[in-house]
Amino acid sequence: MAQHDSRPRSGASSAAPTRGFLDAARAPMVPAAREALLAALDAGWADPRRLHAEGRRARAVLDQAREELAAGLGVRPPEVSFLPDGPTALRAAVEGLTHAARRRGQRVVATAVEHSAVLLEGRYAVAHSGEPDRFAEVPVDPLGRVDPSALESALDGPGTVAAVVQAANGEVGTRQPLAAVHAACRARGIPLVVDAMAGLGRDPVPADFDVLAGEALSWGGPPGVGVLVVPERVRWRRPGPVSELEGGRTDVQPVVPLALAAAEAWRQTAAVREADAAAARELVDRVRAAAAAVPDVEVVGDPVDRLPHVVTFSCLYVDGEALVTELDRRGFAVASGSACTASTLEPSHVLAAMWVLTHGNVRLTLPLGAVAPDRAAVVDRFCRELGDAVATVRAQLGVQGL
């Protein structure tokens, strides 16, 4: 085993580096949203269901937040509900469709790169029902895009009552062909759930969906705010007793200050979305080029039709956890493993479904410019140090001459 040389290498400073946060799947709120949250703690602390003045004030704050998000999403305010987080909203989206259609069937179709909230629920349903056809995972191509012919075949399976497809994958950035997918679903009378958690606020709002799920974290809002959009035209019903909360779509009362902060973050982010996305795309292009220049490194996902702020690459002869640790030592916060189950440190189910390299996986999710005004400088430094960081980890593992 080669000994690690602790002396500073070229491109690395002996001083403690300035931290560079490149794992913005969960990032600080945009400053205006933080201020709105603090202000709402005074105005929106009461139960908005109460009739007293404090309750009416909280209700006004909640209505204001709902109206702001509905306008941004292109829907009516009653069609927007606040849930505890994005995965909860996504599960509710599927659950409400399947429960409403339970007399026709219970089969759900999803791509193999969907969020774990969908895949694990589907696999659980199969395991506990003894019905292998109850949940279908549709394959994707090496870029992570769903195979249209395979999707249509899956939709034709008997008892299919819902389909789930991401707007874009939060791990590799590849966008899905939602227009074609939605058309195939409409032709069969099957509602489509679109998971927009990875791109809302960073990419155009999806236009092709029947039910939409998102999360405020993606647009610089606070944690603890999921968004569920159920248009009035869609037949959706939550299992169990009818709830009076959020149009009957949850039994958890929204935290009013968090909802207002999410709406303010949306307002701030939407105003600069196109410019921020263009700048982020250029930075991601730099990272893709720098990673591709390192020997035995594979950059994955569609290089063009993708989210502007996400990039993933995989390195041969490198352990992903070790590389994340080395980059952290150099002042870069990055992620590894599956984007929705990263705490397990298991190989990414997304990369496995794409049939690409899963070893030494590193994922960057660039923060918004409002949160990280120095992100261009951080990306430049990351690009300069990446090759040396990979070489360092390979040397630690006794792999040399690469």
Tab-separated table of C-alpha atoms in Angstrom:
chain	number	residue	atom	x	y	z
A	1	MET	CA	0.000	0.000	0.000
A	2	ALA	CA	1.438	3.325	-1.019
A	3	GLN	CA	1.976	5.838	1.788
A	4	HIS	CA	0.068	9.075	1.562
A	5	ASP	CA	2.303	12.094	1.117
A	6	SER	CA	0.871	14.786	3.388
A	7	ARG	CA	2.978	17.557	1.857
A	8	PRO	CA	1.047	20.122	-0.211
A	9	ARG	CA	0.758	19.117	-3.827
A	10	SER	CA	0.583	21.331	-6.857
A	11	GLY	CA	-2.794	23.044	-6.981
A	12	ALA	CA	-3.358	22.527	-3.237
A	13	SER	CA	-2.680	25.184	-0.653
A	14	SER	CA	-0.982	24.487	2.672
A	15	ALA	CA	-3.377	26.937	4.306
A	16	ALA	CA	-6.889	25.865	5.212
A	17	PRO	CA	-8.896	26.312	2.015
A	18	THR	CA	-11.993	28.451	1.747
A	19	ARG	CA	-14.994	26.161	1.879
A	20	GLY	CA	-16.731	25.501	-1.421
A	21	PHE	CA	-20.254	24.112	-1.065
A	22	LEU	CA	-21.082	22.040	-4.146
A	23	ASP	CA	-23.762	19.796	-2.649
A	24	ALA	CA	-26.742	22.121	-2.964
A	25	ALA	CA	-29.420	19.438	-3.082
A	26	ARG	CA	-29.774	20.744	0.478
A	27	ALA	CA	-28.393	24.267	0.770
A	28	PRO	CA	-28.906	27.442	2.799
A	29	MET	CA	-31.954	29.536	1.989
A	30	VAL	CA	-31.670	32.550	-0.252
A	31	PRO	CA	-31.248	35.620	1.997
A	32	ALA	CA	-34.664	37.129	1.221
A	33	ALA	CA	-36.380	33.857	2.175
A	34	ARG	CA	-34.550	33.804	5.494
A	35	GLU	CA	-35.771	37.334	6.200
A	36	ALA	CA	-39.320	36.388	5.217
A	37	LEU	CA	-39.174	33.396	7.560
A	38	LEU	CA	-38.125	35.552	10.503
A	39	ALA	CA	-40.844	38.088	9.756
A	40	ALA	CA	-43.479	35.358	9.408
A	41	LEU	CA	-42.599	33.946	12.815
A	42	ASP	CA	-44.268	37.038	14.248
A	43	ALA	CA	-47.229	37.139	11.856
A	44	GLY	CA	-47.904	33.485	11.116
A	45	TRP	CA	-47.375	31.553	14.317
A	46	ALA	CA	-51.063	30.919	15.074
A	47	ASP	CA	-53.291	28.101	13.790
A	48	PRO	CA	-54.695	29.337	10.462
A	49	ARG	CA	-57.890	27.346	11.067
A	50	ARG	CA	-58.885	29.519	14.019
A	51	LEU	CA	-61.304	32.405	13.688
A	52	HIS	CA	-59.584	34.813	16.057
A	53	ALA	CA	-57.444	37.679	14.752
A	54	GLU	CA	-54.186	35.774	15.151
A	55	GLY	CA	-55.566	32.791	13.266
A	56	ARG	CA	-56.916	34.993	10.475
A	57	ARG	CA	-53.519	36.665	10.192
A	58	ALA	CA	-51.814	33.285	9.871
A	59	ARG	CA	-54.389	32.241	7.272
A	60	ALA	CA	-53.661	35.372	5.248
A	61	VAL	CA	-49.943	34.568	5.321
A	62	LEU	CA	-50.590	30.981	4.193
A	63	ASP	CA	-52.933	32.130	1.416
A	64	GLN	CA	-50.324	34.624	0.244
A	65	ALA	CA	-47.706	31.874	0.010
A	66	ARG	CA	-50.062	29.556	-1.862
A	67	GLU	CA	-51.013	32.254	-4.363
A	68	GLU	CA	-47.373	33.120	-5.065
A	69	LEU	CA	-46.429	29.508	-5.777
A	70	ALA	CA	-49.570	28.812	-7.785
A	71	ALA	CA	-48.828	31.766	-10.036
A	72	GLY	CA	-45.273	30.550	-10.568
A	73	LEU	CA	-46.411	27.003	-11.313
A	74	GLY	CA	-49.172	28.098	-13.656
A	75	VAL	CA	-52.023	26.560	-11.654
A	76	ARG	CA	-54.860	27.733	-9.413
A	77	PRO	CA	-54.176	28.293	-5.675
A	78	PRO	CA	-56.615	25.557	-4.493
A	79	GLU	CA	-54.624	23.058	-6.573
A	80	VAL	CA	-51.438	23.680	-4.538
A	81	SER	CA	-50.894	21.934	-1.206
A	82	PHE	CA	-48.015	22.187	1.257
A	83	LEU	CA	-46.695	18.877	2.617
A	84	PRO	CA	-43.823	18.165	5.027
A	85	ASP	CA	-41.214	17.561	2.283
A	86	GLY	CA	-40.739	16.591	-1.335
A	87	PRO	CA	-40.616	12.799	-0.939
A	88	THR	CA	-43.815	12.943	1.130
A	89	ALA	CA	-45.474	14.969	-1.623
A	90	LEU	CA	-44.283	12.466	-4.230
A	91	ARG	CA	-45.579	9.478	-2.291
A	92	ALA	CA	-48.889	11.266	-1.747
A	93	ALA	CA	-49.151	12.010	-5.464
A	94	VAL	CA	-48.943	8.315	-6.346
A	95	GLU	CA	-50.995	7.115	-3.403
A	96	GLY	CA	-53.881	9.467	-4.182
A	97	LEU	CA	-54.081	8.342	-7.803
A	98	THR	CA	-53.916	4.636	-7.025
A	99	HIS	CA	-56.479	4.904	-4.244
A	100	ALA	CA	-58.899	6.831	-6.435
A	101	ALA	CA	-58.585	4.195	-9.183
A	102	ARG	CA	-58.442	1.120	-6.939
A	103	ARG	CA	-61.492	-0.490	-8.560
A	104	ARG	CA	-59.725	-0.505	-11.931
A	105	GLY	CA	-56.350	-1.742	-10.663
A	106	GLN	CA	-53.312	-0.802	-8.605
A	107	ARG	CA	-50.441	-1.133	-11.038
A	108	VAL	CA	-47.902	1.710	-11.168
A	109	VAL	CA	-45.301	2.272	-13.892
A	110	ALA	CA	-42.080	4.190	-13.155
A	111	THR	CA	-38.644	4.566	-14.669
A	112	ALA	CA	-35.703	2.730	-13.144
A	113	VAL	CA	-34.060	6.048	-12.161
A	114	GLU	CA	-36.931	7.454	-10.108
A	115	HIS	CA	-36.594	8.717	-6.548
A	116	SER	CA	-36.324	6.026	-3.883
A	117	ALA	CA	-39.655	7.223	-2.456
A	118	VAL	CA	-41.269	5.744	-5.577
A	119	LEU	CA	-39.075	2.707	-6.160
A	120	LEU	CA	-39.063	1.436	-2.586
A	121	GLU	CA	-42.821	1.855	-2.226
A	122	GLY	CA	-43.381	0.005	-5.490
A	123	ARG	CA	-41.070	-2.848	-4.593
A	124	TYR	CA	-42.675	-3.093	-1.155
A	125	ALA	CA	-46.118	-3.350	-2.741
A	126	VAL	CA	-44.916	-6.185	-4.976
A	127	ALA	CA	-43.249	-8.041	-2.118
A	128	HIS	CA	-46.268	-7.846	0.178
A	129	SER	CA	-48.974	-8.430	-2.401
A	130	GLY	CA	-47.349	-11.369	-4.146
A	131	GLU	CA	-48.218	-9.699	-7.460
A	132	PRO	CA	-45.028	-9.199	-9.484
A	133	ASP	CA	-46.825	-7.079	-12.097
A	134	ARG	CA	-48.111	-4.538	-9.598
A	135	PHE	CA	-45.103	-2.282	-10.138
A	136	ALA	CA	-43.086	-1.923	-13.345
A	137	GLU	CA	-39.616	-0.349	-13.572
A	138	VAL	CA	-38.967	0.869	-17.115
A	139	PRO	CA	-35.322	0.822	-18.287
A	140	VAL	CA	-33.361	3.877	-19.370
A	141	ASP	CA	-30.607	4.384	-21.920
A	142	PRO	CA	-26.935	5.093	-21.029
A	143	LEU	CA	-27.750	8.813	-20.716
A	144	GLY	CA	-30.451	8.081	-18.143
A	145	ARG	CA	-33.402	8.781	-20.460
A	146	VAL	CA	-36.422	6.503	-20.467
A	147	ASP	CA	-36.890	4.158	-23.406
A	148	PRO	CA	-40.176	5.367	-25.021
A	149	SER	CA	-41.087	1.999	-26.524
A	150	ALA	CA	-40.473	0.203	-23.235
A	151	LEU	CA	-42.557	2.801	-21.418
A	152	GLU	CA	-45.496	2.349	-23.788
A	153	SER	CA	-45.310	-1.416	-23.389
A	154	ALA	CA	-45.358	-1.029	-19.617
A	155	LEU	CA	-48.326	1.345	-19.759
A	156	ASP	CA	-50.267	-1.307	-21.668
A	157	GLY	CA	-49.989	-3.741	-18.767
A	158	PRO	CA	-53.394	-4.664	-17.284
A	159	GLY	CA	-54.495	-2.709	-14.238
A	160	THR	CA	-52.141	0.232	-14.795
A	161	VAL	CA	-53.583	3.295	-13.045
A	162	ALA	CA	-50.597	5.665	-12.710
A	163	ALA	CA	-47.194	6.454	-14.190
A	164	VAL	CA	-44.309	8.292	-12.510
A	165	VAL	CA	-41.548	10.036	-14.449
A	166	GLN	CA	-39.069	12.664	-13.289
A	167	ALA	CA	-38.848	15.961	-15.105
A	168	ALA	CA	-35.084	15.551	-14.811
A	169	ASN	CA	-32.824	13.351	-12.762
A	170	GLY	CA	-31.253	15.032	-9.748
A	171	GLU	CA	-28.183	12.848	-9.921
A	172	VAL	CA	-27.066	13.022	-13.546
A	173	GLY	CA	-29.188	15.958	-14.714
A	174	THR	CA	-30.743	14.267	-17.749
A	175	ARG	CA	-34.181	15.584	-18.666
A	176	GLN	CA	-36.944	13.156	-19.562
A	177	PRO	CA	-39.135	13.526	-22.703
A	178	LEU	CA	-42.209	14.569	-20.739
A	179	ALA	CA	-44.263	15.698	-23.742
A	180	ALA	CA	-43.997	12.274	-25.385
A	181	VAL	CA	-44.509	10.473	-22.081
A	182	HIS	CA	-47.595	12.517	-21.246
A	183	ALA	CA	-49.036	11.941	-24.702
A	184	ALA	CA	-48.606	8.180	-24.305
A	185	CYS	CA	-50.293	8.320	-20.895
A	186	ARG	CA	-53.204	10.454	-22.157
A	187	ALA	CA	-53.810	8.073	-25.051
A	188	ARG	CA	-54.388	5.322	-22.477
A	189	GLY	CA	-56.244	7.359	-19.853
A	190	ILE	CA	-53.411	6.919	-17.340
A	191	PRO	CA	-52.504	9.940	-15.173
A	192	LEU	CA	-48.860	10.992	-15.052
A	193	VAL	CA	-47.087	12.024	-11.853
A	194	VAL	CA	-44.086	14.236	-12.533
A	195	ASP	CA	-41.377	14.465	-9.901
A	196	ALA	CA	-39.907	17.953	-10.277
A	197	MET	CA	-37.942	18.014	-7.030
A	198	ALA	CA	-34.557	18.317	-8.729
A	199	GLY	CA	-35.339	21.198	-11.048
A	200	LEU	CA	-38.136	23.452	-9.815
A	201	GLY	CA	-36.813	26.988	-9.704
A	202	ARG	CA	-33.671	26.006	-11.617
A	203	ASP	CA	-35.316	24.782	-14.850
A	204	PRO	CA	-38.581	25.720	-16.611
A	205	VAL	CA	-41.707	24.493	-14.820
A	206	PRO	CA	-42.943	21.251	-16.458
A	207	ALA	CA	-46.020	21.741	-18.592
A	208	ASP	CA	-46.834	18.063	-19.185
A	209	PHE	CA	-48.199	16.466	-16.032
A	210	ASP	CA	-51.376	15.409	-14.286
A	211	VAL	CA	-49.967	15.617	-10.764
A	212	LEU	CA	-46.754	17.429	-9.837
A	213	ALA	CA	-44.489	17.075	-6.791
A	214	GLY	CA	-41.695	19.424	-5.768
A	215	GLU	CA	-39.639	20.642	-2.845
A	216	ALA	CA	-38.701	24.159	-1.720
A	217	LEU	CA	-35.069	23.168	-1.206
A	218	SER	CA	-34.577	23.078	-4.973
A	219	TRP	CA	-35.263	26.801	-5.379
A	220	GLY	CA	-33.471	28.078	-2.272
A	221	GLY	CA	-36.375	27.706	0.134
A	222	PRO	CA	-36.411	26.187	3.603
A	223	PRO	CA	-36.419	22.487	4.476
A	224	GLY	CA	-39.725	21.033	5.551
A	225	VAL	CA	-41.786	22.275	2.589
A	226	GLY	CA	-42.996	19.901	-0.083
A	227	VAL	CA	-45.395	21.039	-2.789
A	228	LEU	CA	-48.126	18.866	-4.292
A	229	VAL	CA	-50.099	20.098	-7.310
A	230	VAL	CA	-53.359	18.263	-8.049
A	231	PRO	CA	-55.413	19.985	-10.776
A	232	GLU	CA	-59.172	19.851	-10.321
A	233	ARG	CA	-59.519	17.787	-13.496
A	234	VAL	CA	-57.577	14.885	-11.919
A	235	ARG	CA	-59.309	12.139	-9.947
A	236	TRP	CA	-57.261	11.932	-6.745
A	237	ARG	CA	-58.214	10.822	-3.265
A	238	ARG	CA	-56.119	10.295	-0.172
A	239	PRO	CA	-56.678	6.957	1.612
A	240	GLY	CA	-58.213	7.038	5.061
A	241	PRO	CA	-60.466	9.604	6.707
A	242	VAL	CA	-61.112	12.826	4.839
A	243	SER	CA	-58.799	15.563	6.088
A	244	GLU	CA	-59.687	19.232	6.338
A	245	LEU	CA	-56.081	20.234	5.732
A	246	GLU	CA	-54.658	21.384	2.396
A	247	GLY	CA	-57.615	20.380	0.295
A	248	GLY	CA	-57.768	16.980	1.955
A	249	ARG	CA	-54.297	16.031	0.708
A	250	THR	CA	-52.513	15.713	4.053
A	251	ASP	CA	-53.233	15.416	7.757
A	252	VAL	CA	-50.223	17.543	8.733
A	253	GLN	CA	-50.801	21.267	9.257
A	254	PRO	CA	-48.320	23.325	7.197
A	255	VAL	CA	-45.842	25.428	9.126
A	256	VAL	CA	-46.994	28.847	7.975
A	257	PRO	CA	-43.661	30.713	8.279
A	258	LEU	CA	-41.922	27.974	6.277
A	259	ALA	CA	-44.561	28.207	3.555
A	260	LEU	CA	-44.101	31.968	3.297
A	261	ALA	CA	-40.322	31.575	3.163
A	262	ALA	CA	-40.718	29.029	0.367
A	263	ALA	CA	-42.903	31.442	-1.591
A	264	GLU	CA	-40.472	34.322	-1.114
A	265	ALA	CA	-37.582	32.111	-2.220
A	266	TRP	CA	-39.585	31.217	-5.328
A	267	ARG	CA	-40.225	34.885	-6.085
A	268	GLN	CA	-36.547	35.764	-5.717
A	269	THR	CA	-35.275	32.773	-7.677
A	270	ALA	CA	-37.807	33.067	-10.501
A	271	ALA	CA	-36.760	36.660	-11.157
A	272	VAL	CA	-33.223	35.584	-12.063
A	273	ARG	CA	-33.776	31.970	-13.105
A	274	GLU	CA	-32.716	32.224	-16.727
A	275	ALA	CA	-29.558	34.200	-15.984
A	276	ASP	CA	-28.642	31.980	-13.038
A	277	ALA	CA	-29.228	28.835	-15.083
A	278	ALA	CA	-27.064	30.108	-17.937
A	279	ALA	CA	-24.211	30.879	-15.541
A	280	ALA	CA	-24.571	27.520	-13.787
A	281	ARG	CA	-24.607	25.651	-17.107
A	282	GLU	CA	-21.323	27.264	-18.111
A	283	LEU	CA	-19.764	26.292	-14.784
A	284	VAL	CA	-21.004	22.719	-15.101
A	285	ASP	CA	-19.484	22.570	-18.582
A	286	ARG	CA	-16.139	23.457	-17.003
A	287	VAL	CA	-16.494	20.680	-14.449
A	288	ARG	CA	-17.462	18.172	-17.124
A	289	ALA	CA	-14.389	19.105	-19.174
A	290	ALA	CA	-12.065	18.965	-16.154
A	291	ALA	CA	-13.402	15.562	-15.080
A	292	ALA	CA	-13.205	14.142	-18.605
A	293	ALA	CA	-9.544	15.184	-18.756
A	294	VAL	CA	-8.657	12.946	-15.792
A	295	PRO	CA	-7.627	9.431	-16.876
A	296	ASP	CA	-10.237	6.710	-16.340
A	297	VAL	CA	-12.995	9.125	-15.336
A	298	GLU	CA	-16.427	8.895	-16.937
A	299	VAL	CA	-18.771	11.891	-16.996
A	300	VAL	CA	-22.368	10.682	-17.116
A	301	GLY	CA	-25.730	12.056	-18.177
A	302	ASP	CA	-26.797	13.999	-21.246
A	303	PRO	CA	-24.210	16.731	-21.929
A	304	VAL	CA	-26.809	19.082	-23.462
A	305	ASP	CA	-30.417	18.229	-22.572
A	306	ARG	CA	-29.963	18.414	-18.825
A	307	LEU	CA	-30.435	20.442	-15.678
A	308	PRO	CA	-28.081	23.424	-15.660
A	309	HIS	CA	-26.628	22.892	-12.185
A	310	VAL	CA	-25.995	19.137	-11.787
A	311	VAL	CA	-23.038	17.015	-12.849
A	312	THR	CA	-21.886	13.518	-11.907
A	313	PHE	CA	-18.738	11.635	-12.814
A	314	SER	CA	-17.273	8.287	-11.788
A	315	CYS	CA	-13.628	7.342	-11.324
A	316	LEU	CA	-12.036	3.937	-11.789
A	317	TYR	CA	-9.649	2.716	-9.079
A	318	VAL	CA	-11.187	5.117	-6.551
A	319	ASP	CA	-13.546	4.626	-3.631
A	320	GLY	CA	-16.284	7.244	-3.717
A	321	GLU	CA	-16.238	7.845	0.030
A	322	ALA	CA	-12.458	8.277	0.011
A	323	LEU	CA	-12.632	10.788	-2.840
A	324	VAL	CA	-15.398	12.758	-1.117
A	325	THR	CA	-13.230	12.847	2.019
A	326	GLU	CA	-10.165	14.010	0.079
A	327	LEU	CA	-12.157	16.746	-1.643
A	328	ASP	CA	-13.617	17.752	1.708
A	329	ARG	CA	-10.078	18.046	3.092
A	330	ARG	CA	-9.348	20.430	0.245
A	331	GLY	CA	-12.390	22.515	1.067
A	332	PHE	CA	-15.045	21.129	-1.307
A	333	ALA	CA	-18.369	19.740	-0.108
A	334	VAL	CA	-19.557	17.211	-2.694
A	335	ALA	CA	-21.743	14.107	-2.625
A	336	SER	CA	-21.465	10.469	-3.609
A	337	GLY	CA	-23.819	7.538	-3.954
A	338	SER	CA	-27.473	7.817	-4.874
A	339	ALA	CA	-28.880	11.341	-4.624
A	340	CYS	CA	-31.958	10.198	-2.687
A	341	THR	CA	-30.271	7.548	-0.488
A	342	ALA	CA	-26.795	9.031	-0.083
A	343	SER	CA	-26.573	8.195	3.608
A	344	THR	CA	-26.324	4.492	2.773
A	345	LEU	CA	-23.103	4.982	0.746
A	346	GLU	CA	-24.348	2.202	-1.536
A	347	PRO	CA	-23.787	2.311	-5.304
A	348	SER	CA	-26.148	4.614	-7.121
A	349	HIS	CA	-29.255	2.875	-8.451
A	350	VAL	CA	-29.396	5.584	-11.124
A	351	LEU	CA	-25.921	4.807	-12.484
A	352	ALA	CA	-26.593	1.080	-12.247
A	353	ALA	CA	-29.783	1.489	-14.278
A	354	MET	CA	-27.801	3.431	-16.903
A	355	TRP	CA	-25.203	0.639	-17.110
A	356	VAL	CA	-22.355	3.097	-16.525
A	357	LEU	CA	-19.456	3.099	-14.093
A	358	THR	CA	-20.614	3.281	-10.463
A	359	HIS	CA	-17.189	3.286	-8.759
A	360	GLY	CA	-15.787	6.500	-7.344
A	361	ASN	CA	-19.000	8.387	-7.965
A	362	VAL	CA	-18.945	12.159	-7.285
A	363	ARG	CA	-21.953	14.450	-7.695
A	364	LEU	CA	-21.933	18.239	-7.745
A	365	THR	CA	-25.107	20.281	-7.362
A	366	LEU	CA	-24.240	23.946	-7.793
A	367	PRO	CA	-25.947	26.347	-5.383
A	368	LEU	CA	-27.865	29.359	-6.547
A	369	GLY	CA	-25.810	32.473	-7.153
A	370	ALA	CA	-27.778	34.277	-4.439
A	371	VAL	CA	-26.601	31.709	-1.905
A	372	ALA	CA	-23.027	31.344	-3.193
A	373	PRO	CA	-21.855	34.498	-4.992
A	374	ASP	CA	-18.349	33.004	-5.156
A	375	ARG	CA	-19.429	29.796	-6.893
A	376	ALA	CA	-17.493	30.594	-10.099
A	377	ALA	CA	-14.245	30.932	-8.130
A	378	VAL	CA	-15.036	27.726	-6.232
A	379	VAL	CA	-15.658	25.827	-9.475
A	380	ASP	CA	-12.421	27.144	-10.977
A	381	ARG	CA	-10.472	25.948	-7.944
A	382	PHE	CA	-12.286	22.602	-8.003
A	383	CYS	CA	-11.343	22.094	-11.650
A	384	ARG	CA	-7.707	22.862	-10.890
A	385	GLU	CA	-7.521	20.431	-7.973
A	386	LEU	CA	-9.694	17.562	-9.176
A	387	GLY	CA	-6.995	15.670	-11.046
A	388	ASP	CA	-4.591	15.880	-8.131
A	389	ALA	CA	-7.290	14.808	-5.678
A	390	VAL	CA	-8.055	11.701	-7.754
A	391	ALA	CA	-4.328	10.913	-8.044
A	392	THR	CA	-3.934	11.276	-4.276
A	393	VAL	CA	-6.713	8.798	-3.520
A	394	ARG	CA	-5.409	6.354	-6.104
A	395	ALA	CA	-1.957	6.557	-4.555
A	396	GLN	CA	-3.467	5.818	-1.144
A	397	LEU	CA	-4.959	2.676	-2.660
A	398	GLY	CA	-1.672	1.675	-4.233
A	399	VAL	CA	-2.774	2.461	-7.786
A	400	GLN	CA	-0.014	4.316	-9.595
A	401	GLY	CA	1.022	5.293	-13.081
A	402	LEU	CA	-2.427	6.521	-14.099
